[in-house]
Amino acid sequence: MKNKLIITLAPTGNVPTREMTPFAATTNETIIRDLKECEALGVSIAHLHVRDDQEKPVSDRNRFKLLSELMDKEGINLIKQFSTGARGGGMNDPEYRGQMLDLKPLMASLSTGSSNFPDSINGNSPEVIRELALKMKKYNIKPEIEVFDYSMISSAVHLLKKGILEGPLHFNFVMNVPGSIKGTPKNLMILADAIPEGSTFNVCGIGKAQIQMLTLSILLGGHVRTGLEDVIKLDDKLVSNADLIKRVVSIAKVYGREIATVEEAKEILSLRK
Ligand code: MG
């Protein structure tokens, strides 16, 4: 069971808009539609962002609450993972960025260092990281440590030693964001080798790195994330969240990785009961 593949769907993100792709899932209605479809295809974790009415990324607690309640109402059983990322606004304000954590999702994202996006700073100061981590600990939320560069693993290990994070750690290697670590097989191997014994890891490959990075993670025993947050085209054509999941499932099948159910994913990641 430990060897099963956990698939995370990141349907929305901060960047895609309806102008960029007709498949964009930036409203509750479209997010719910895609979560439902992708749950049936084998997804077990929903990495969630919310937008305001102008499609601008926000960290608004009420919007997370509404989306979360809609998921429950629609019978969507996926593990909820709320984003606390810098692009949801209030970069240096841990209160703002973690305002939705008291809703107690099973998981939340936690970046353990700073880097650059093409047009903005992915700013995560030591204070912001510590405050968000402590809030996750308080509510028994498992952080997914977002690794945009090698040093973010060292920061996470430091927080583990200080007891601010608790093991086993779960990492997500965010490969190929322009300005962060490039999505190459060698880089992925180096990251996978650098995490503490007993940790789990997930990989997302931005844009053109998508297929190679996810395939390599499947081969290495890691887990995978896909969705329009990470890539909007396959084979040079705009695709939907479901199209991306179907591709990942087909790759996993080729390499003999069975897909984890939601219950199995909870077990593999040691999430709270
Ligand atoms: Mg995200």
mmCIF file of N, CA, C and O and ligand atoms in Angstrom, residues 10 13-14 47-49 81 83-85 109 146 148 225 229-230, ligand 1:
data_model
loop_
_atom_site.group_PDB
_atom_site.id
_atom_site.type_symbol
_atom_site.label_atom_id
_atom_site.label_comp_id
_atom_site.label_asym_id
_atom_site.label_seq_id
_atom_site.Cartn_x
_atom_site.Cartn_y
_atom_site.Cartn_z
ATOM 1 N N ALA A 10 -4.566 20.220 -8.555
ATOM 2 C CA ALA A 10 -4.494 21.655 -8.249
ATOM 3 C C ALA A 10 -5.286 22.355 -9.354
ATOM 4 O O ALA A 10 -4.734 22.784 -10.363
ATOM 5 N N GLY A 13 -5.110 27.395 -8.866
ATOM 6 C CA GLY A 13 -3.876 28.178 -8.780
ATOM 7 C C GLY A 13 -4.135 29.665 -8.717
ATOM 8 O O GLY A 13 -5.251 30.114 -8.434
ATOM 9 N N ASN A 14 -3.073 30.431 -8.985
ATOM 10 C CA ASN A 14 -3.154 31.892 -8.920
ATOM 11 C C ASN A 14 -3.119 32.546 -10.289
ATOM 12 O O ASN A 14 -3.404 33.727 -10.413
ATOM 13 N N HIS A 47 -5.740 20.395 -3.887
ATOM 14 C CA HIS A 47 -4.936 21.559 -3.489
ATOM 15 C C HIS A 47 -5.715 22.803 -3.916
ATOM 16 O O HIS A 47 -5.868 23.074 -5.111
ATOM 17 N N LEU A 48 -6.212 23.550 -2.936
ATOM 18 C CA LEU A 48 -7.220 24.570 -3.242
ATOM 19 C C LEU A 48 -6.729 26.002 -3.075
ATOM 20 O O LEU A 48 -6.073 26.344 -2.078
ATOM 21 N N HIS A 49 -7.049 26.802 -4.062
ATOM 22 C CA HIS A 49 -6.905 28.262 -4.001
ATOM 23 C C HIS A 49 -8.282 28.842 -4.215
ATOM 24 O O HIS A 49 -9.136 28.217 -4.839
ATOM 25 N N GLN A 81 -6.624 20.416 0.921
ATOM 26 C CA GLN A 81 -5.321 21.043 1.183
ATOM 27 C C GLN A 81 -5.432 22.510 0.778
ATOM 28 O O GLN A 81 -5.512 22.830 -0.404
ATOM 29 N N SER A 83 -4.225 26.346 0.271
ATOM 30 C CA SER A 83 -2.978 27.071 0.008
ATOM 31 C C SER A 83 -2.827 28.243 0.970
ATOM 32 O O SER A 83 -3.779 28.984 1.212
ATOM 33 N N THR A 84 -1.614 28.408 1.499
ATOM 34 C CA THR A 84 -1.298 29.608 2.284
ATOM 35 C C THR A 84 -0.227 30.412 1.548
ATOM 36 O O THR A 84 0.510 31.188 2.154
ATOM 37 N N GLY A 85 -0.134 30.212 0.232
ATOM 38 C CA GLY A 85 0.943 30.791 -0.576
ATOM 39 C C GLY A 85 0.944 32.316 -0.618
ATOM 40 O O GLY A 85 -0.082 32.968 -0.387
ATOM 41 N N SER A 109 -0.696 24.056 2.494
ATOM 42 C CA SER A 109 0.647 24.238 1.930
ATOM 43 C C SER A 109 1.454 25.163 2.827
ATOM 44 O O SER A 109 0.912 26.058 3.479
ATOM 45 N N GLU A 146 6.296 23.232 0.501
ATOM 46 C CA GLU A 146 6.473 23.583 -0.917
ATOM 47 C C GLU A 146 7.922 23.978 -1.157
ATOM 48 O O GLU A 146 8.397 24.976 -0.642
ATOM 49 N N PHE A 148 10.546 25.193 -3.653
ATOM 50 C CA PHE A 148 10.818 25.839 -4.942
ATOM 51 C C PHE A 148 12.310 25.820 -5.239
ATOM 52 O O PHE A 148 12.732 26.128 -6.350
ATOM 53 N N ARG A 225 1.369 15.731 -8.510
ATOM 54 C CA ARG A 225 0.299 16.710 -8.551
ATOM 55 C C ARG A 225 0.192 17.225 -9.979
ATOM 56 O O ARG A 225 1.205 17.452 -10.641
ATOM 57 N N GLU A 229 -3.305 24.698 -12.323
ATOM 58 C CA GLU A 229 -2.362 25.558 -11.600
ATOM 59 C C GLU A 229 -0.949 25.392 -12.170
ATOM 60 O O GLU A 229 -0.170 26.339 -12.173
ATOM 61 N N ASP A 230 -0.641 24.185 -12.623
ATOM 62 C CA ASP A 230 0.730 23.863 -13.032
ATOM 63 C C ASP A 230 0.944 23.916 -14.535
ATOM 64 O O ASP A 230 2.051 24.203 -14.998
HETATM 65 MG MG MG B 1 -0.718 26.468 -5.007
#
